[in-house]
Coordinates of C-alpha atoms in Angstrom, one line a residue:
M1 CA 54.3 83.7 85.0
N2 CA 51.6 86.0 83.7
D3 CA 51.5 89.8 83.9
L4 CA 55.1 90.2 85.0
L5 CA 55.5 93.5 83.2
N6 CA 53.4 95.9 85.3
G7 CA 55.8 98.6 86.3
E8 CA 57.8 101.5 85.0
I9 CA 61.5 102.2 84.8
I10 CA 63.5 105.5 85.2
Y11 CA 67.1 105.5 83.8
R12 CA 68.9 108.8 83.4
S13 CA 66.6 111.2 81.6
K14 CA 64.3 108.4 80.3
H15 CA 61.0 107.3 81.9
Y16 CA 59.7 104.1 80.4
K17 CA 56.0 103.4 80.9
T18 CA 54.7 99.9 81.0
K19 CA 53.6 99.8 77.4
E20 CA 57.0 100.9 76.1
I21 CA 58.7 98.3 78.3
K22 CA 56.6 95.6 76.8
T23 CA 57.4 96.8 73.3
I24 CA 61.2 96.8 73.9
V25 CA 61.0 93.4 75.7
S26 CA 59.1 91.9 72.8
S27 CA 61.6 93.3 70.3
I28 CA 64.4 91.6 72.2
R29 CA 62.4 88.4 72.2
N30 CA 62.3 88.6 68.4
L31 CA 66.1 88.4 68.5
L32 CA 66.0 85.5 71.0
D33 CA 63.6 83.6 68.7
E34 CA 66.2 83.7 66.0
L35 CA 69.2 82.6 68.1
P36 CA 70.2 78.9 67.7
L37 CA 69.6 78.1 71.4
D38 CA 68.6 74.6 72.5
D39 CA 66.1 74.0 75.3
G40 CA 68.0 74.6 78.6
E41 CA 71.0 76.3 76.9
Y42 CA 72.3 79.2 78.9
C43 CA 72.7 82.7 77.5
A44 CA 75.0 85.2 79.1
I45 CA 74.4 88.9 79.9
A46 CA 77.5 91.1 79.9
M47 CA 76.6 94.8 80.2
P48 CA 76.9 97.5 82.8
R49 CA 74.1 98.6 85.0
C50 CA 71.6 100.2 82.7
D51 CA 68.0 100.1 81.4
Y52 CA 68.8 97.3 79.0
I53 CA 69.9 94.8 81.5
F54 CA 66.4 94.9 82.9
F55 CA 64.7 94.6 79.5
T56 CA 67.0 91.7 78.6
L57 CA 66.3 89.8 81.8
Y58 CA 62.6 90.2 81.2
A59 CA 62.9 88.9 77.7
L60 CA 65.0 85.9 78.7
Y61 CA 62.7 85.1 81.6
E62 CA 59.5 85.2 79.4
S63 CA 61.2 83.1 76.7
H64 CA 62.3 80.5 79.3
I65 CA 66.0 80.9 78.4
P66 CA 68.3 80.3 81.3
F67 CA 70.7 83.2 81.9
L68 CA 74.0 84.0 83.5
I69 CA 74.8 87.5 84.5
I70 CA 78.5 88.3 84.0
D71 CA 80.3 90.8 86.1
T72 CA 82.8 92.2 83.6
T73 CA 85.1 93.6 86.3
L74 CA 86.1 90.0 87.3
P75 CA 89.4 88.6 86.2
M76 CA 89.1 87.2 82.7
E77 CA 90.2 83.8 83.8
R78 CA 87.3 83.6 86.2
I79 CA 84.8 84.8 83.5
G80 CA 86.2 82.3 81.1
Y81 CA 85.7 79.5 83.6
M82 CA 82.1 80.5 84.2
L83 CA 81.3 80.7 80.5
E84 CA 82.9 77.3 79.9
T85 CA 81.2 75.6 82.8
C86 CA 77.8 76.8 81.5
E87 CA 78.8 76.0 77.9
I88 CA 77.8 79.4 76.8
I89 CA 78.0 80.5 73.1
N90 CA 75.7 83.5 72.9
I91 CA 76.2 86.7 75.0
L92 CA 73.8 89.6 75.1
T93 CA 75.4 93.0 75.6
V94 CA 75.0 96.7 74.6
S95 CA 77.0 98.7 72.1
F96 CA 78.6 100.9 74.8
A97 CA 79.9 98.0 76.9
K98 CA 83.6 97.3 77.2
R99 CA 84.5 94.7 74.6
I100 CA 86.1 91.8 76.5
L101 CA 84.3 88.8 75.1
D102 CA 85.0 89.0 71.4
D103 CA 85.6 85.3 71.0
Y104 CA 81.9 84.7 71.6
S105 CA 78.8 85.3 69.6
T106 CA 77.7 88.7 71.0
H107 CA 74.5 90.6 70.3
N108 CA 73.9 94.3 71.0
V109 CA 70.3 94.4 72.3
D110 CA 70.3 98.2 72.4
E111 CA 70.6 98.3 68.6
I112 CA 67.3 96.6 68.1
I113 CA 64.7 99.0 66.9
P114 CA 61.5 98.5 69.0
Q115 CA 58.5 97.8 66.9
A116 CA 55.1 98.7 68.3
N117 CA 53.5 96.1 66.1
C118 CA 56.0 93.3 66.6
Q119 CA 54.7 89.8 66.9
A120 CA 52.6 89.0 70.0
S121 CA 53.6 85.4 70.2
H122 CA 57.2 84.2 70.7
R123 CA 59.1 81.0 71.0
I124 CA 59.0 79.4 74.5
R125 CA 61.9 77.1 75.3
H126 CA 61.2 74.0 77.4
T127 CA 63.4 74.0 80.4
D128 CA 63.1 73.9 84.2
I129 CA 66.2 76.1 84.7
A130 CA 65.9 79.8 85.5
Y131 CA 69.5 81.0 85.9
A132 CA 73.0 80.2 87.0
L133 CA 75.0 82.1 89.6
F134 CA 78.6 81.4 90.7
T135 CA 79.6 81.4 94.4
S136 CA 83.0 81.0 96.0
G137 CA 84.3 77.4 96.2
T138 CA 86.9 75.6 98.2
T139 CA 89.1 74.2 95.4
G140 CA 90.3 77.5 93.8
F141 CA 87.3 77.7 91.4
P142 CA 83.8 79.1 91.9
K143 CA 80.8 76.8 92.1
G144 CA 77.9 77.3 89.6
V145 CA 74.5 77.1 91.2
C146 CA 71.7 76.0 88.9
V147 CA 68.5 77.7 90.1
L148 CA 65.1 76.4 88.9
R149 CA 62.2 78.3 87.4
E150 CA 59.9 76.8 90.0
G151 CA 62.0 78.4 92.8
L152 CA 62.2 81.8 91.0
D153 CA 58.4 81.9 90.3
N154 CA 57.7 81.0 93.9
F155 CA 60.0 83.8 95.1
I156 CA 58.4 86.4 92.8
S157 CA 54.9 85.5 93.9
S158 CA 55.8 85.1 97.6
I159 CA 57.6 88.3 98.5
P160 CA 54.7 90.7 98.0
R161 CA 52.6 88.6 100.4
Y162 CA 55.1 89.2 103.2
I163 CA 56.2 92.8 102.4
P164 CA 53.6 95.4 101.5
L165 CA 55.0 96.6 98.1
K166 CA 52.5 98.9 96.6
P167 CA 51.9 99.7 92.9
G168 CA 53.2 103.1 92.0
S169 CA 55.9 103.1 94.8
T170 CA 59.3 104.4 93.7
M171 CA 61.9 101.6 94.2
C172 CA 65.6 102.1 93.8
S173 CA 67.9 99.3 92.5
F174 CA 71.3 99.8 94.2
T175 CA 72.3 96.1 94.4
N176 CA 75.4 94.8 92.5
I177 CA 74.0 93.2 89.3
S178 CA 76.0 90.0 89.9
F179 CA 74.2 89.3 93.3
D180 CA 71.2 87.1 93.1
I181 CA 69.3 89.6 95.3
F182 CA 69.5 92.0 92.4
L183 CA 66.7 89.8 90.8
L184 CA 64.3 90.9 93.5
E185 CA 64.7 94.4 92.2
V186 CA 64.3 93.3 88.6
F187 CA 61.4 90.9 88.9
V188 CA 59.5 91.6 92.1
F189 CA 59.5 95.4 91.8
M190 CA 58.2 95.1 88.2
K191 CA 55.6 92.4 89.1
V192 CA 54.0 94.6 91.8
G193 CA 53.8 97.6 89.5
G194 CA 56.6 99.7 91.1
I195 CA 58.5 102.5 89.5
I196 CA 62.1 101.2 89.3
Y197 CA 64.8 103.9 89.5
I198 CA 68.1 102.6 88.1
P199 CA 71.3 104.5 89.3
S200 CA 74.5 104.3 87.4
E201 CA 77.4 102.1 88.6
E202 CA 79.2 105.3 89.8
E203 CA 76.2 106.4 91.8
C204 CA 75.9 103.0 93.5
I205 CA 79.4 103.3 95.0
N206 CA 79.1 106.9 96.0
P207 CA 77.3 107.3 99.3
K208 CA 76.6 111.0 98.8
K209 CA 75.1 110.4 95.4
M210 CA 73.1 107.5 96.8
L211 CA 71.6 109.6 99.6
S212 CA 70.9 112.4 97.1
I213 CA 69.0 110.0 94.9
I214 CA 66.9 108.7 97.8
S215 CA 66.0 112.2 98.8
N216 CA 65.6 113.9 95.4
Q217 CA 63.7 111.0 93.8
K218 CA 61.6 110.4 96.9
I219 CA 62.6 106.7 96.9
Q220 CA 60.1 104.7 99.0
V221 CA 61.6 101.2 98.8
T222 CA 65.1 99.9 98.5
Q223 CA 67.3 96.9 99.4
M224 CA 70.8 97.1 100.8
T225 CA 73.5 95.0 102.4
P226 CA 74.7 96.1 105.9
S227 CA 78.0 96.9 104.3
R228 CA 76.4 99.4 102.0
L229 CA 74.4 100.9 104.9
R230 CA 77.7 101.4 106.7
M231 CA 79.0 103.2 103.7
L232 CA 76.0 105.6 103.9
Q233 CA 76.6 106.0 107.6
S234 CA 80.1 107.2 106.8
V235 CA 78.5 110.4 105.4
N236 CA 75.3 110.4 107.4
K237 CA 75.9 108.9 110.8
T238 CA 72.2 108.7 111.9
L239 CA 71.0 107.7 108.5
N240 CA 68.2 110.2 108.9
M241 CA 68.6 111.2 105.2
L242 CA 66.7 107.9 104.5
D243 CA 63.6 109.6 105.8
T244 CA 61.6 109.2 102.5
L245 CA 61.9 105.4 102.7
K246 CA 58.8 103.4 103.7
I247 CA 60.4 100.0 103.3
L248 CA 64.0 98.9 103.7
L249 CA 65.1 95.4 103.0
V250 CA 68.4 94.4 104.6
G251 CA 70.4 91.2 103.9
G252 CA 73.4 89.6 102.4
V253 CA 75.5 89.6 105.6
P254 CA 74.5 89.5 109.3
F255 CA 72.5 92.6 110.3
P256 CA 74.4 94.4 113.1
S257 CA 72.1 95.2 116.0
D258 CA 73.5 98.7 116.4
M259 CA 72.6 99.5 112.8
L260 CA 69.0 98.2 113.4
H261 CA 68.6 100.5 116.4
T262 CA 70.0 103.5 114.5
L263 CA 67.5 102.9 111.7
Q264 CA 64.7 102.5 114.2
D265 CA 65.6 105.7 116.0
Y266 CA 66.1 108.0 113.0
T267 CA 64.0 106.7 110.1
N268 CA 60.4 106.0 109.5
S269 CA 60.9 102.9 107.4
R270 CA 59.6 99.4 108.0
I271 CA 62.8 97.3 108.4
Y272 CA 62.9 93.7 107.0
N273 CA 65.8 91.3 107.7
M274 CA 66.2 89.0 104.7
Y275 CA 67.9 85.6 104.9
G276 CA 68.7 82.9 102.4
P277 CA 71.6 81.4 100.4
T278 CA 71.9 81.3 96.6
E279 CA 71.2 77.6 96.7
T280 CA 67.6 78.2 97.9
T281 CA 66.7 81.0 95.5
I282 CA 67.6 84.5 96.8
W283 CA 65.7 84.9 100.1
S284 CA 64.1 82.1 102.1
T285 CA 63.0 83.9 105.3
I286 CA 61.8 87.3 106.2
A287 CA 61.7 89.1 109.6
D288 CA 59.9 92.4 110.2
L289 CA 62.3 94.0 112.7
T290 CA 60.7 97.5 112.7
S291 CA 59.7 97.2 116.4
S292 CA 62.2 94.4 117.5
S293 CA 65.1 94.9 119.9
N294 CA 66.8 91.8 118.5
V295 CA 68.0 90.6 115.1
Y296 CA 66.4 87.3 114.1
I297 CA 65.8 85.9 110.6
G298 CA 62.0 85.4 110.7
R299 CA 59.7 83.0 109.0
P300 CA 60.0 81.1 105.7
I301 CA 58.4 82.4 102.6
D302 CA 55.7 80.3 100.8
N303 CA 56.4 76.7 100.0
T304 CA 59.6 76.8 102.1
R305 CA 60.4 74.9 105.3
I306 CA 63.2 75.4 107.8
Y307 CA 64.8 72.6 109.9
L308 CA 67.5 72.7 112.6
L309 CA 69.4 69.5 112.3
D310 CA 72.3 67.8 114.0
D311 CA 75.4 66.2 112.3
N312 CA 73.3 63.1 111.6
L313 CA 70.6 65.1 109.9
N314 CA 68.1 64.5 112.7
E315 CA 66.1 67.4 114.1
V316 CA 67.5 68.9 117.3
M317 CA 65.3 69.3 120.4
P318 CA 63.4 72.6 120.8
G319 CA 65.7 75.4 122.0
K320 CA 68.9 73.6 121.0
I321 CA 71.4 74.8 118.4
G322 CA 71.4 73.0 115.0
E323 CA 72.4 73.6 111.4
I324 CA 69.9 75.6 109.4
C325 CA 68.6 73.3 106.6
I326 CA 66.1 74.5 104.0
A327 CA 63.5 72.5 102.1
G328 CA 60.8 73.4 99.5
Q329 CA 60.3 74.8 96.1
G330 CA 63.3 77.2 96.3
L331 CA 66.0 74.5 96.3
A332 CA 68.4 74.7 93.4
K333 CA 69.0 71.7 91.1
G334 CA 72.6 71.6 92.3
Y335 CA 76.0 72.7 91.3
I336 CA 76.7 72.7 87.5
K337 CA 79.0 69.8 86.5
N338 CA 79.9 69.1 90.2
T339 CA 78.1 66.0 91.4
K340 CA 80.3 65.6 94.4
K341 CA 79.6 69.0 95.8
T342 CA 75.9 68.7 95.0
N343 CA 75.6 65.4 96.9
E344 CA 77.4 66.9 99.9
A345 CA 75.1 69.9 100.1
F346 CA 71.7 68.6 98.9
L347 CA 70.6 65.6 101.0
Q348 CA 67.6 63.7 102.3
M349 CA 66.5 64.3 105.9
N350 CA 66.7 61.4 108.3
S351 CA 63.1 61.7 109.5
A352 CA 59.5 61.0 108.6
H353 CA 59.6 64.0 106.3
M354 CA 62.2 62.4 104.0
E355 CA 62.5 65.8 102.3
R356 CA 65.3 67.0 100.1
I357 CA 67.2 69.7 102.0
Y358 CA 70.0 72.1 101.5
R359 CA 72.6 72.3 104.3
T360 CA 73.4 76.0 104.7
G361 CA 76.4 75.6 107.0
D362 CA 74.7 78.3 109.2
L363 CA 73.9 77.5 112.9
G364 CA 70.5 78.4 114.1
Q365 CA 68.5 78.4 117.3
Y366 CA 64.8 79.1 118.2
V367 CA 64.5 81.5 121.2
N368 CA 61.0 82.4 122.3
G369 CA 59.7 81.2 119.0
F370 CA 62.0 83.4 116.9
L371 CA 64.7 81.9 114.7
Y372 CA 68.2 83.3 115.1
C373 CA 71.2 82.7 112.9
L374 CA 74.3 82.3 115.1
G375 CA 77.1 82.1 112.5
R376 CA 78.9 79.5 110.5
N377 CA 80.1 75.9 111.2
D378 CA 82.8 76.2 108.5
Q379 CA 85.3 78.6 106.9
Q380 CA 82.8 80.5 104.8
I381 CA 82.6 84.3 105.4
K382 CA 80.5 87.2 104.1
L383 CA 82.4 90.3 103.1
F384 CA 80.8 93.4 101.5
G385 CA 77.8 91.2 100.7
H386 CA 80.0 88.6 98.9
R387 CA 80.1 84.9 100.0
I388 CA 83.7 83.8 100.3
E389 CA 85.3 80.5 101.0
L390 CA 88.7 81.2 102.7
E391 CA 89.9 77.8 101.4
E392 CA 89.4 79.1 97.8
I393 CA 92.0 81.8 98.5
D394 CA 94.2 79.2 100.1
S395 CA 94.1 77.0 97.0
V396 CA 94.8 79.9 94.6
I397 CA 97.9 81.0 96.6
I398 CA 99.2 77.5 96.9
A399 CA 98.8 77.0 93.1
S400 CA 101.0 80.1 92.6
N401 CA 104.0 78.4 94.1
L402 CA 104.9 81.6 96.0
V403 CA 104.8 79.8 99.4
D404 CA 105.0 76.4 101.0
S405 CA 101.7 76.6 102.9
V406 CA 99.1 79.2 103.7
C407 CA 96.1 79.9 105.9
N408 CA 93.7 82.8 105.3
C409 CA 91.8 84.2 108.3
Y410 CA 88.9 86.7 108.7
D411 CA 89.1 89.5 111.1
K412 CA 85.4 90.2 111.8
T413 CA 86.0 93.4 113.7
K414 CA 87.9 95.1 110.9
E415 CA 86.2 93.2 108.1
K416 CA 89.6 92.1 106.6
I417 CA 91.1 88.9 105.3
I418 CA 94.5 88.3 106.7
C419 CA 96.9 85.8 105.0
F420 CA 99.4 83.8 107.1
Y421 CA 102.0 81.9 105.1
K422 CA 105.1 79.7 105.6
S423 CA 108.0 79.9 103.1
S424 CA 111.8 80.0 103.1
Q425 CA 111.7 83.8 102.8
V426 CA 109.4 86.7 103.1
V427 CA 107.3 87.3 100.0
D428 CA 106.5 90.9 98.9
A429 CA 102.8 91.7 99.2
H430 CA 102.7 93.0 95.7
K431 CA 103.8 89.6 94.3
F432 CA 100.8 88.1 96.0
N433 CA 98.4 90.8 94.7
D434 CA 99.8 90.6 91.2
C435 CA 99.2 86.9 91.1
L436 CA 95.7 86.9 92.8
C437 CA 94.2 89.8 90.8
E438 CA 94.4 87.5 87.7
K439 CA 92.5 84.7 89.5
I440 CA 90.0 86.1 92.0
P441 CA 87.9 89.3 92.5
D442 CA 89.4 92.3 94.3
Y443 CA 87.2 91.8 97.4
M444 CA 88.8 88.3 98.0
I445 CA 92.3 89.6 98.0
P446 CA 93.8 89.7 101.5
A447 CA 94.4 93.0 103.3
N448 CA 97.7 91.8 104.7
Y449 CA 100.3 89.0 104.3
I450 CA 102.1 87.8 107.4
H451 CA 105.1 85.4 107.3
V452 CA 105.1 82.9 110.2
D453 CA 107.3 80.0 111.2
S454 CA 104.4 77.7 112.2
F455 CA 100.7 77.4 112.2
L456 CA 98.5 76.9 115.3
Y457 CA 96.2 73.9 115.5
T458 CA 93.0 72.9 117.4
S459 CA 93.0 69.7 119.5
S460 CA 91.5 67.9 116.5
G461 CA 94.4 68.8 114.3
K462 CA 92.8 71.6 112.2
I463 CA 94.4 75.0 111.8
D464 CA 92.9 77.3 114.5
R465 CA 92.2 80.4 112.4
N466 CA 91.0 82.4 115.4
L467 CA 94.1 81.6 117.4
M468 CA 96.3 82.6 114.4
L469 CA 94.7 86.0 114.4
E470 CA 95.1 86.4 118.2
N471 CA 98.7 85.4 118.3
Y472 CA 100.2 86.5 115.0
Y473 CA 98.2 89.5 113.8
K474 CA 99.1 92.9 115.3
E475 CA 97.5 95.9 113.6
D476 CA 99.4 98.5 115.5
V477 CA 102.7 97.8 113.7
D478 CA 104.7 100.8 112.4
I479 CA 104.2 100.7 108.6
P480 CA 106.1 103.6 107.0
V481 CA 104.6 105.2 103.9
F482 CA 106.8 107.4 101.8
F483 CA 105.4 110.6 100.3
N484 CA 106.3 113.9 98.7
G485 CA 105.3 116.9 100.8
L486 CA 103.5 119.8 99.1
E487 CA 105.2 123.1 99.1
G488 CA 103.2 125.9 100.9
D489 CA 101.7 126.4 104.2
I490 CA 100.1 123.0 104.7
N491 CA 101.1 121.5 108.1
V492 CA 103.1 118.3 107.8
S493 CA 100.9 116.8 110.5
S494 CA 98.0 116.9 108.0
Q495 CA 100.0 114.7 105.8
D496 CA 100.7 112.4 108.7
K497 CA 97.0 112.1 109.5
I498 CA 96.2 111.2 105.9
I499 CA 99.0 108.6 105.8
N500 CA 97.8 107.1 109.1
I501 CA 94.3 106.7 107.8
I502 CA 95.6 105.0 104.6
E503 CA 97.9 102.7 106.7
G504 CA 95.0 101.8 109.0
N505 CA 92.8 100.7 106.1
L506 CA 95.3 99.1 103.7
N507 CA 97.5 97.7 106.5
Q508 CA 100.5 97.6 104.3
K509 CA 103.6 99.6 103.5
Q510 CA 103.1 101.5 100.3
N511 CA 105.1 103.6 97.9
I512 CA 103.0 106.6 96.9
H513 CA 104.0 106.2 93.3
I514 CA 102.1 102.9 93.0
K515 CA 99.2 102.9 90.6
M516 CA 95.8 103.0 92.3
S517 CA 94.7 100.1 90.1
E518 CA 97.5 98.0 91.6
L519 CA 96.2 98.4 95.1
H520 CA 93.0 96.5 94.5
I521 CA 91.0 98.5 97.0
P522 CA 87.3 97.5 97.3
S523 CA 85.1 100.5 96.6
I524 CA 83.6 100.3 100.1
V525 CA 87.1 100.5 101.7
F526 CA 88.1 103.4 99.5
I527 CA 85.0 105.4 100.5
K528 CA 85.8 104.6 104.2
I529 CA 89.3 106.1 103.7
I530 CA 87.8 109.2 102.2
T531 CA 85.2 109.7 104.9
E532 CA 87.8 109.3 107.6
I533 CA 90.0 111.9 105.9
E534 CA 87.0 114.3 105.7
D535 CA 86.2 113.8 109.4
E536 CA 89.9 114.2 110.5
L537 CA 90.7 117.3 108.4
N538 CA 87.2 118.8 108.3
V539 CA 87.2 118.9 104.5
E540 CA 84.8 117.6 101.9
F541 CA 85.7 115.7 98.7
D542 CA 84.0 116.8 95.5
M543 CA 81.3 114.3 94.5
D544 CA 83.2 113.5 91.3
M545 CA 86.4 112.7 93.3
L546 CA 84.8 109.9 95.3
E547 CA 85.7 107.3 92.7
I548 CA 89.0 105.5 92.7
H549 CA 89.6 105.8 88.9
N550 CA 90.0 109.6 89.2
Y551 CA 93.5 109.1 90.7
D552 CA 96.3 107.6 88.8
T553 CA 98.6 107.0 91.8
L554 CA 98.4 107.0 95.5
N555 CA 100.4 110.3 95.5
D556 CA 97.6 111.9 93.4
F557 CA 95.1 110.9 96.0
I558 CA 97.2 112.3 98.9
D559 CA 97.9 115.5 96.9
Y560 CA 94.2 116.1 96.3
S561 CA 93.4 115.5 100.0
L562 CA 95.9 118.1 101.0
K563 CA 94.9 120.7 98.5
L564 CA 91.4 120.6 100.0
L565 CA 92.9 122.3 103.1
K566 CA 93.9 125.3 101.0
N567 CA 90.3 126.0 99.8

């Protein structure tokens, strides 16, 4: 695609103008020209959120080299599986990144000296593949989605026709770099000539710092999941601190109607609901909800078609509920080295259209001409913006040999995964966690483990996960937490309040001497604990103490919370 590099980038104290960006990208392309990469061969990117991840993505895209972005916080076994599946040899990184992939051919792109007069022409690989992205699978291993350049090009050119992104607007990139929606911030913001502000990883998980950036940098455009907006609400209930925003893109998980109404009441932003699975290239539909009282998913972007189909892949009657199926240029090639799953998900319609479609597993319905997404027809969930197959967690636990059988369920109200298991004896929760943390990301690890004598089933013989939650899951159990009281005039009831908040969010008995790293608390949950403590005790955590790595043990965290009362 011509003229991709039109914008500017701000990272820390550095403001890169368009000309400088083009020079750095061209210098990285010089390196790529020399790498022994065959046409269609993947190259991995393994670096923290920084300016060079943007430059590297531009270089790979313009050189037509398929890429895979590696989240280096994932378990090494999972990273290894992804690299092996994509047959990756070369990894692009930066000199200050954590060294975890020394067995591969790594290249530090930040050590390349930009040359203003570097060659204008570069090698272009011949491939139809844009990138790979792994999503949760049902077998205990993630599925690698092979996304095509045609779909990515269509996405980049379509979005500005539906959302008025103006050249010179300041756009902030808060999205997790391993999410495919991050690529909207990378490519679309740059294509339209925006000024892209890149926060650090620490700033992206700190709601106070996020709000400060939006206000101080006068951010006009950003993209967030509802989970991240909830995190902001924990420190700014009405979200009125988003008053500089002109455009807010919301997606990744269902958009809660109460959040929409709060945004409408207290911000001046145009509000867009974005919908689409990884398999159809980032977002497939867009709805302008700025003046809407209801949350619907809108109209398809260019060269994209939406069908509501029944179990036989026939279109349902108008007004009836059907599975949302997507056709058009955005469809992925399929799942890498997984023909069975590809053939199950990518099919031909049974109609005059005879189009190739992707079955999303989402149920949809047209009401008064607007398309609504009504939920899933399987066991896939969305948690903190991540797509999770509950059956993948089931498979990993069964493979551990800790239990005889298992069933993981999702509590939508509390946004928690609850694990029910059958075994000859009760298994300590830490045994589960120690095993799972080596196999799956922290956000997939259950919040609680409950030993049961039997599972409950539907009339068709499947485990009834909703009934399991209703009958076996009781949140108001007494879970003692042992702690060391501080000497002085701190009221013991304040300790009790802190402990109750921790209990309510972690849902497990804990010894306060446990390492924080062993608790596997997702950052969003940790921030929620902090904000509840702040509200309950009328204290305020220092901004630098909002990150979990600042505390060695749970006791350190409790001690710090109590010391705030003395100030």
